[in-house]
Coordinates of C-alpha atoms in Angstrom, one line a residue:
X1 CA 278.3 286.9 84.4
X2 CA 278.9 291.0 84.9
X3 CA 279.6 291.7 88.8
X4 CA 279.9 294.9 90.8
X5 CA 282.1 295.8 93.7
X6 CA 280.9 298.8 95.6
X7 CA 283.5 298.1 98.4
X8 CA 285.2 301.4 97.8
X9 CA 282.3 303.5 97.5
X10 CA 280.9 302.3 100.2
X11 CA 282.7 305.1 102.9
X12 CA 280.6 307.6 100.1
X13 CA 277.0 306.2 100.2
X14 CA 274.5 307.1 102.6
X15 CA 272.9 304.2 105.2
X16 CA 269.8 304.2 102.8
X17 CA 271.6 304.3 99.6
X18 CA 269.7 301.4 97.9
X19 CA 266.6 300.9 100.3
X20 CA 265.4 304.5 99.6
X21 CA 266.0 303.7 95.8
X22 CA 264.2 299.7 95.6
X23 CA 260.7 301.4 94.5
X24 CA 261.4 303.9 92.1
X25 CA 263.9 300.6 90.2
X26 CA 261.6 298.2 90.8
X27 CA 258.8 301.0 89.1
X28 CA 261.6 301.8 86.7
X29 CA 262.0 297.7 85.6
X30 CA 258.5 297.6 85.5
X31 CA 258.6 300.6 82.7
X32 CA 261.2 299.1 80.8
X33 CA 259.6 295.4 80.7
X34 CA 256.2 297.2 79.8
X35 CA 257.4 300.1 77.5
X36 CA 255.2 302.5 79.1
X37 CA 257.3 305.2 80.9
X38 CA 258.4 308.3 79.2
X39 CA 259.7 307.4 75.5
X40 CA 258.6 303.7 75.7
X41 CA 258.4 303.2 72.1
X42 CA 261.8 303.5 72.2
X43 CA 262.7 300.5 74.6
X44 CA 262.9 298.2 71.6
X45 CA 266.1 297.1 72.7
X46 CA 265.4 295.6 76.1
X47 CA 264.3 292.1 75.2
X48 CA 266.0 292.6 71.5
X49 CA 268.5 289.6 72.5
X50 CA 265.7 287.4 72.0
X51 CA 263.4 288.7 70.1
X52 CA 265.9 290.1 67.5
X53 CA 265.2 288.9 63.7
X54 CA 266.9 286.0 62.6
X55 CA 266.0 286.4 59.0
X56 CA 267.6 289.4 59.1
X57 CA 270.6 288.1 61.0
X58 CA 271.0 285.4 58.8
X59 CA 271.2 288.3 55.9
X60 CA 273.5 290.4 57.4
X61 CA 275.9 286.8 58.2
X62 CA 275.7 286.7 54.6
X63 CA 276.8 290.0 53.6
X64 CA 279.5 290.1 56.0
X65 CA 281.0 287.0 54.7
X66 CA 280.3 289.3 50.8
X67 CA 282.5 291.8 52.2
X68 CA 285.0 289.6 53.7
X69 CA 285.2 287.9 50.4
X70 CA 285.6 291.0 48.1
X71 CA 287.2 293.9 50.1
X72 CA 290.0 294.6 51.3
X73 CA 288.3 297.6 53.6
X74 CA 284.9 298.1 54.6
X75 CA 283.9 302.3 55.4
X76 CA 281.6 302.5 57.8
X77 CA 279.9 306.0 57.6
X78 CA 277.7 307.1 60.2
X79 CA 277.9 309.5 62.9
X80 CA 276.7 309.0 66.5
X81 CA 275.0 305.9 67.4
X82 CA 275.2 304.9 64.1
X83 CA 278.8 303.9 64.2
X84 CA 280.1 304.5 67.9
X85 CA 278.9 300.6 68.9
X86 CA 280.5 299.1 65.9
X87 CA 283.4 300.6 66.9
X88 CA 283.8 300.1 69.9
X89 CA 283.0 296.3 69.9
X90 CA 285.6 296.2 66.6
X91 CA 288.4 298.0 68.9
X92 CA 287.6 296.2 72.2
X93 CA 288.0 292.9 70.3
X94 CA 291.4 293.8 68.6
X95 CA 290.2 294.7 65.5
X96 CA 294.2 294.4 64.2
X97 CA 294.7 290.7 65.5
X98 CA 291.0 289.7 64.3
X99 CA 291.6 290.9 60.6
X100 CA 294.9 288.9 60.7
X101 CA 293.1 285.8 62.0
X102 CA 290.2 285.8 60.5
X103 CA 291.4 287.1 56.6
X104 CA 288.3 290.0 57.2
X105 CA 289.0 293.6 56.3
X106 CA 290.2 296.5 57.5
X107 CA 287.1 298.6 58.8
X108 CA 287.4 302.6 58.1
X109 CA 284.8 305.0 60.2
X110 CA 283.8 308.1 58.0
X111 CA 280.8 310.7 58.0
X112 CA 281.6 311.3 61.8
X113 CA 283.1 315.1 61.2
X114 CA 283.7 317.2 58.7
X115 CA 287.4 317.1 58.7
X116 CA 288.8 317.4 54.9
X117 CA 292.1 316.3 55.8
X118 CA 290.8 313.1 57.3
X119 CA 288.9 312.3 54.4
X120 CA 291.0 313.1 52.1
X121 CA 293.8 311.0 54.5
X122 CA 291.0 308.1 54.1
X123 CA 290.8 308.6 50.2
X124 CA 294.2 308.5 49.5
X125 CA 294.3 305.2 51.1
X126 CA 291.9 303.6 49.3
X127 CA 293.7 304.5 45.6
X128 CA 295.1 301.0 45.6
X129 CA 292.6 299.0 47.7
X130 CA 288.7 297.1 46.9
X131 CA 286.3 298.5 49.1
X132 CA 282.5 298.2 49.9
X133 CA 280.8 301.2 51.9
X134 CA 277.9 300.1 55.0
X135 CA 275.9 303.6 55.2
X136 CA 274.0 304.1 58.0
X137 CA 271.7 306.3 58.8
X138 CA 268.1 306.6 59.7
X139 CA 267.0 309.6 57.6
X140 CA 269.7 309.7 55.1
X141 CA 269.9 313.4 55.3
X142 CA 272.3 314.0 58.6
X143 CA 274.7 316.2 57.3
X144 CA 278.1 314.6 58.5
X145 CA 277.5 310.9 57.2
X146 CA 275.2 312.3 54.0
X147 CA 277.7 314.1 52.3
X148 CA 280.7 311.6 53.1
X149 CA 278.0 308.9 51.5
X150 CA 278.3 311.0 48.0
X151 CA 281.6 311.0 48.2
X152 CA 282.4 307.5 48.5
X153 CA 279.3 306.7 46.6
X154 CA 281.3 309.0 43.5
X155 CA 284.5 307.1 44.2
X156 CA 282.8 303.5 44.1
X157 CA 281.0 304.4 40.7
X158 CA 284.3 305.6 39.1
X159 CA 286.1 302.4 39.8
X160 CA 283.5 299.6 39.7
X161 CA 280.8 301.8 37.4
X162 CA 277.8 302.2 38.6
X163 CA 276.6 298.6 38.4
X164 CA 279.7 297.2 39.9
X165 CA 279.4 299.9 43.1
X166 CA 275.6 298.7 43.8
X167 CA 276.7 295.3 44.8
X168 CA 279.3 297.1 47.3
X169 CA 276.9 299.4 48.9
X170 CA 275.3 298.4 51.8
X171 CA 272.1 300.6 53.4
X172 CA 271.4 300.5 57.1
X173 CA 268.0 303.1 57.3
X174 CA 264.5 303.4 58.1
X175 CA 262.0 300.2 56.9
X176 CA 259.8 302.3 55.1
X177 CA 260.8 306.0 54.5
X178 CA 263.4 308.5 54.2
X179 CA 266.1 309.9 51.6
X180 CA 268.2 306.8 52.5
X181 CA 265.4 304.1 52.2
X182 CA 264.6 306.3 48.4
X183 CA 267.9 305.6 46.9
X184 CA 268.6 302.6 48.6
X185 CA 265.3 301.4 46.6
X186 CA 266.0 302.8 43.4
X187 CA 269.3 302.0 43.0
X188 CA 269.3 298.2 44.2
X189 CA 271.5 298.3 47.1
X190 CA 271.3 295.9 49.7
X191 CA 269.1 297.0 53.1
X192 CA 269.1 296.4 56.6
X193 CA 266.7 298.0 59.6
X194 CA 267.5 300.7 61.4
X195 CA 264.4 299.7 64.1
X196 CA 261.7 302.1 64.8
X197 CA 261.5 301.1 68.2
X198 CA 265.8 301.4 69.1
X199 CA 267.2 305.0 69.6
X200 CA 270.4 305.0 68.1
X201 CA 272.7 305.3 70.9
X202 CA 271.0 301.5 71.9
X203 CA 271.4 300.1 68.4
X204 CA 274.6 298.5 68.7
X205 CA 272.8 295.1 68.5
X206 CA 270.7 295.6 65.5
X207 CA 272.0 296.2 61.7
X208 CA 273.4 299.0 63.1
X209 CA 276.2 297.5 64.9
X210 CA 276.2 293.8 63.6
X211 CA 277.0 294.1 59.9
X212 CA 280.5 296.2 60.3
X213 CA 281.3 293.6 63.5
X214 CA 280.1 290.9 61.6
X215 CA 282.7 292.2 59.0
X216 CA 285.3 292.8 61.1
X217 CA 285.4 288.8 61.7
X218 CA 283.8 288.9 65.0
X219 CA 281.3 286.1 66.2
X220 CA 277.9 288.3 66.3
X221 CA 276.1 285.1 67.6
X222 CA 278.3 284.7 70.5
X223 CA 277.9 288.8 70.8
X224 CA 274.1 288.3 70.7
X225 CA 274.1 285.4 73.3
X226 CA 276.3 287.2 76.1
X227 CA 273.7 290.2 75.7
X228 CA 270.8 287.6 76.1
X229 CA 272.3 286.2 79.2
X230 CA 272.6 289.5 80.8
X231 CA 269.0 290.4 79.3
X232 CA 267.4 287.2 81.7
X233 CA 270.1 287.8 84.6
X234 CA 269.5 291.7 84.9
X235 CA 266.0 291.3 84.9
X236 CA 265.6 289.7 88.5
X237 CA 264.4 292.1 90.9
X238 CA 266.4 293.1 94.4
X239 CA 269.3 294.2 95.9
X240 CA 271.8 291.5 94.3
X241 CA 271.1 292.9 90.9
X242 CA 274.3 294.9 89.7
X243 CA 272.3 296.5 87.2
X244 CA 270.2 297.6 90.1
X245 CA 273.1 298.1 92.1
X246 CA 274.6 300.2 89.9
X247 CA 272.2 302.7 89.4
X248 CA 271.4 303.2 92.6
X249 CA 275.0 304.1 93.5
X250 CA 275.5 307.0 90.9
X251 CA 271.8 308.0 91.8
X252 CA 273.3 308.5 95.2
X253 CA 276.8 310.0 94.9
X254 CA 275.3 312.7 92.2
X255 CA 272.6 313.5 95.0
X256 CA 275.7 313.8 97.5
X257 CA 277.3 316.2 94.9
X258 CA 279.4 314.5 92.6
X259 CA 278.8 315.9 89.2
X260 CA 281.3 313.7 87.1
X261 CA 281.4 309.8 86.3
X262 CA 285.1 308.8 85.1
X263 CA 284.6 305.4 82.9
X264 CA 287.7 303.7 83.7
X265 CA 289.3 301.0 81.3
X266 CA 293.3 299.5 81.8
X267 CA 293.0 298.2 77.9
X268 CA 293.8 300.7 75.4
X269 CA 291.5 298.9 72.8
X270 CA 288.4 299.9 75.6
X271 CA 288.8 303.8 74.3
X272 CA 285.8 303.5 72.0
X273 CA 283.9 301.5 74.0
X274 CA 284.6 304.5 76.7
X275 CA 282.8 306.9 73.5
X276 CA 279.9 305.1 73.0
X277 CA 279.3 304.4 77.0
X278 CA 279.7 308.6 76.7
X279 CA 276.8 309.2 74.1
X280 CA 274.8 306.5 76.2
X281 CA 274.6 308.4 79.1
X282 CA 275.7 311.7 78.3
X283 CA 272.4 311.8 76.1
X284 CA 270.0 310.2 78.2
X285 CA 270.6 311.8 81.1
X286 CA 272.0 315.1 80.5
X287 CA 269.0 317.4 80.3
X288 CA 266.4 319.6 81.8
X289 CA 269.8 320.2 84.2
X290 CA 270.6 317.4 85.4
X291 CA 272.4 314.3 84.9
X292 CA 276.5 313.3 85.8
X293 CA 278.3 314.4 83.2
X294 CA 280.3 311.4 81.4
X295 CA 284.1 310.9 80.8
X296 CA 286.7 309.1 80.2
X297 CA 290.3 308.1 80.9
X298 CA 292.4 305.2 80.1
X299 CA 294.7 304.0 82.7
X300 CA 297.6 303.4 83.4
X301 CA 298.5 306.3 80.7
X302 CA 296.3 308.9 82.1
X303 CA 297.4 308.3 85.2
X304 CA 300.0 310.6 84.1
X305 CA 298.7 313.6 82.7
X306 CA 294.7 313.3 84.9
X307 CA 296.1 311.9 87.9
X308 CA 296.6 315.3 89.5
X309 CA 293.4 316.5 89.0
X310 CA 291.6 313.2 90.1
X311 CA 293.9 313.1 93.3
X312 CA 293.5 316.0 94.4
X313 CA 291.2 318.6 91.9
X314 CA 287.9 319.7 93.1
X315 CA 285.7 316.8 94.6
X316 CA 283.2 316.0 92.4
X317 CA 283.8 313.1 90.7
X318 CA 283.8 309.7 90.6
X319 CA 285.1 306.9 88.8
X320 CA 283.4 303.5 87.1
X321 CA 286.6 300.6 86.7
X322 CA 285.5 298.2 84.0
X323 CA 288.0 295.5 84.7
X324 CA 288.4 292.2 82.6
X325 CA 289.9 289.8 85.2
X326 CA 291.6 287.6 82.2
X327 CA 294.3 288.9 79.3
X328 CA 294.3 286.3 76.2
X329 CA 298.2 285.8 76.5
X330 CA 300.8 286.1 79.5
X331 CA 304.1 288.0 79.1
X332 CA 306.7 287.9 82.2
X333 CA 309.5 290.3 83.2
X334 CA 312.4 290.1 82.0
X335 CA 315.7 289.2 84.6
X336 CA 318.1 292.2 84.1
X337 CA 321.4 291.5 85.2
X338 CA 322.8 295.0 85.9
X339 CA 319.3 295.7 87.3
X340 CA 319.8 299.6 85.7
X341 CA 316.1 300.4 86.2
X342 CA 315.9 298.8 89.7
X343 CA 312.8 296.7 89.2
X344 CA 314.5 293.2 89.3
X345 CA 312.0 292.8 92.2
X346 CA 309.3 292.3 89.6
X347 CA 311.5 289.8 87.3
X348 CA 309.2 286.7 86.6
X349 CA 306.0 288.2 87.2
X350 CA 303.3 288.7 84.7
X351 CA 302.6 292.0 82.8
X352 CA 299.0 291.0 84.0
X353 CA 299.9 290.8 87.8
X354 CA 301.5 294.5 87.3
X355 CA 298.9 295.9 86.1
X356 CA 296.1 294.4 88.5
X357 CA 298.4 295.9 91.2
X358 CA 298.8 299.3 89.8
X359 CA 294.6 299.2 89.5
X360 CA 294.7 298.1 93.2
X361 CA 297.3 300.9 94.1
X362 CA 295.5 303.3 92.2
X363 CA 291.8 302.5 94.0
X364 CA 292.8 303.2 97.0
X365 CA 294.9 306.3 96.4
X366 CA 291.7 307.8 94.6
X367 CA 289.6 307.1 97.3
X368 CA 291.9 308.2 99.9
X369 CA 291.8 311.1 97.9
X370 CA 287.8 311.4 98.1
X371 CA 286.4 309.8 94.3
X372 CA 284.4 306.9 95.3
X373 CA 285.0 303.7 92.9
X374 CA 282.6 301.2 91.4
X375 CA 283.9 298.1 89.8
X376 CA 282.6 296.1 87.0
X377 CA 284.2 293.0 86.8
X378 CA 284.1 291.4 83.3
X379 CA 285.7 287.8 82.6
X380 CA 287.4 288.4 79.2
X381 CA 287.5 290.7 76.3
X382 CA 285.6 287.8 73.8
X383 CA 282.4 288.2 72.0
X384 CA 280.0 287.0 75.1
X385 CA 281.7 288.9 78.0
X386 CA 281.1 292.6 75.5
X387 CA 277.7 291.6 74.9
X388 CA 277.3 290.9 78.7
X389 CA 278.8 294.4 79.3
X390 CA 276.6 296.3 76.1
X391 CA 273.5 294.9 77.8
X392 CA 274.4 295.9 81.5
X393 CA 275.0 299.5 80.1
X394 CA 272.4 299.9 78.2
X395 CA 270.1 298.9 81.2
X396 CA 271.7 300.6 84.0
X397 CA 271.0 303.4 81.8
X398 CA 267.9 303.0 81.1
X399 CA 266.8 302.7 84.9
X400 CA 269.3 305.3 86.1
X401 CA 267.3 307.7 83.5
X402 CA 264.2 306.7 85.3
X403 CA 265.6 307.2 88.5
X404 CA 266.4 310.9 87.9
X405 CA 263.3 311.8 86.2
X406 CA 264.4 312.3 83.1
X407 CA 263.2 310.5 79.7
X408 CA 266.3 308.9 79.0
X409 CA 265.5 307.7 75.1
X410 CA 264.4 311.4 73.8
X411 CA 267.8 313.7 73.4
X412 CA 266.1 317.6 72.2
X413 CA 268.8 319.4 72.5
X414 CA 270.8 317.8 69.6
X415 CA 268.9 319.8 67.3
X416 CA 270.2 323.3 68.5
X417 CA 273.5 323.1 66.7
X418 CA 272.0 321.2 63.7
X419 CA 269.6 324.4 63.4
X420 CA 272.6 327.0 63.4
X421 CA 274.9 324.9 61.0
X422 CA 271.8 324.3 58.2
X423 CA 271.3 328.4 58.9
X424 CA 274.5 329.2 58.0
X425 CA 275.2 326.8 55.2
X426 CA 272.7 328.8 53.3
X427 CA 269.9 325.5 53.6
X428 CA 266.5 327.0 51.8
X429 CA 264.0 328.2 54.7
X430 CA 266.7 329.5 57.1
X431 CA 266.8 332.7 55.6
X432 CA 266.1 334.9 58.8
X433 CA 267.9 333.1 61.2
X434 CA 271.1 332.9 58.9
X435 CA 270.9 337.0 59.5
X436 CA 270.1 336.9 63.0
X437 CA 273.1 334.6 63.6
X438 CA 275.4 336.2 61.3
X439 CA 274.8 339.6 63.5
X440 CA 275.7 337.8 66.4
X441 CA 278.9 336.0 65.0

């Protein structure tokens, strides 16, 4: 199971750190468990690894094996919390390795931007190459992922006709209603839940997420049973919790004025898992003025180009190390015989026992250099241990919110640029506030 190291935060925490903290978590559990704090009938998710449906599961076991079986890529387009998740579990496994292993598909992400280039980039490479398209979206009319949807909807009709592309469509949407759920209906395609009672940025471990990593050839059941083990482990009251732990200790530092958490990863394939950790808390904290803003940096590389800043740059951050204590191979250093590069001192030793020293080295120089560190310390980078690490996230957020008085499962301010952009795209019924913005621009 998930443990924390607070050892070198520690010089950083007040005397009182936790103990002034243990009533508003242990209210905070108590909201969660009972879904009746601010925007409760969104806390869906927190017993969802047992309570998730297995008819369902069972369905989306079975198109996942469809897809494996008849296409050579799977595009995934949603935007948000409807694909960050998926990707990030897809990456953090290896999704290259994976499709190699397991004969799945490559798995495209689309409807996230508004790039042409990219989609045109994405097209292009699909001229020669049988593909299915998993849609997701909970209205159907989000502007990014709905008009990326008629696109590859167009190009699955032109090449399979229109019967042929209804078998390789796959709808992740509302039960009941929306644009989505409409044509999903009327055309035939295949649907899965987007639950009522699961934001987005906590659906990794519904439809949402488990149909492109099911896919992607990666053991959802084993993903589904880490979560539930951190599910019964995170929900013991006290000061040995890490869940607990950990959102006391940002609680603290942000009140003792650090403004910024660093998500820390040494695995390049953690990047996207850094994104959707971003969304997590950047939109469930970050409002009414408050909240740590999240970011990211991948080390040893950034070490390099943010290293300055972190050593010695204004004092407000701090930094959260996820750390996987295992890699799935060993590789050893090389003997050099002229010994050009000096580092014959290392000859022998595992690429893993260089890095674990460089993340040692670059601890303490960070907090010699005043950014407290947190550790998470995973086992492995396998199915159970991300599910483990999914769950801890999505609670520690979801008591952290609490903690800071915040409604951490509403996110309001999302719909200000959404407002401007359907304004200025000429939408019907933004008339006057296409001219008021147009005078300003």
């Amino acid at each position: 199971m998930l443990k924390i190291d607070l050892t070198s935060a520690a010089g950083f925490l007040p005397d009182d750190w936790f103990s002034s903290r243990e009533a508003g978590l242990a209210q905070a559990r108590t909201m969660l468990r009972d879904h009746s704090g601010p925007g409760g009938d969104f806390t869906g998710w927190v017993r969802l690894p047992e309570e998730y449906d297995r008819e369902e599961f069972a369905r989306i076991q079975a198109a996942a094996e469809k897809i494996r079986s008849d296409s050579q890529v799977l595009v995934v387009v949603g935007i948000g919390g409807s694909y960050l998740g998926a990707r990030a579990v897809i990456e953090l496994m290896g999704s290259a390795d994976h499709r190699l292993a397991r004969n799945a598909p490559e798995i495209f992400f689309a409807g996230n931007g508004l790039s042409t280039d990219a989609l045109c980039e994405l097209i292009d490479y699909l001229k020669d190459k049988d593909f299915s398209v998993n849609v997701i979206s909970k209205s159907g009319t989000t502007t990014e992922p709905a008009v990326a949807f008629r696109i590859f909807k167009a190009l699955l009709e032109e090449r399979y006709g229109r019967e042929g592309a209804r078998g390789r469509i796959y709808a992740t949407t509302d039960a009941r209603k929306g644009a989505l759920k409409g044509l999903a209906d009327s055309e035939g395609y295949e649907t899965f839940v987007v639950p009522d009672a699961v934001g987005g940025r906590y659906s990794v471990l519904t439809a949402v997420g488990l149909l492109p990593i099911a896919a992607a050839g990666i053991d959802a059941a084993a993903l589904m049973e880490g979560a539930r083990e951190a599910m019964e482990a995170l929900d013991v009251p006290g000061a040995d919790n890490p869940a607990w732990q950990y959102a006391a200790a940002r609680n603290a530092l942000y009140g003792a004025g650090k403004a910024i958490e660093l998500l820390v990863g040494y695995e390049p394939s953690f990047r996207f898992f850094a994104e959707w950790w971003k969304q997590l808390y950047g939109e469930s904290e970050g409002k009414e003025g408050r909240g740590l803003f999240p970011a990211s940096v991948e080390f040893t590389a950034d070490l390099h180009s943010m290293g300055q800043y972190i050593q010695q740059g204004a004092r407000i951050l701090m930094e959260t190390v996820v750390r996987f204590r295992t890699s799935r191979r060993e590789l050893l250093v090389p003997h050099d015989p002229d010994n050009v590069d000096g580092l014959n001192f290392l000859s022998g030793k595992s690429l893993q026992f260089v890095a674990e020293q460089a993340m040692r080295g670059t601890l303490l120089a960070h907090v010699d250099g005043g950014v407290p560190n947190l550790v998470v310390e995973a086992e492995a980078r396998d199915e159970r241990t991300i599910g483990q690490l999914i769950y801890f996230f999505e609670y520690a957020c979801g008591l952290s919110g609490y903690l800071l008085g915040v409604n951490p499962f509403d996110q309001p301010g999302v719909e200000a640029y959404k407002q401007n952009m359907f304004a200025l795209l000429g939408k019907p019924g933004f008339e006057a506030r296409r001219a008021e913005l147009e005078l300003r621009l």
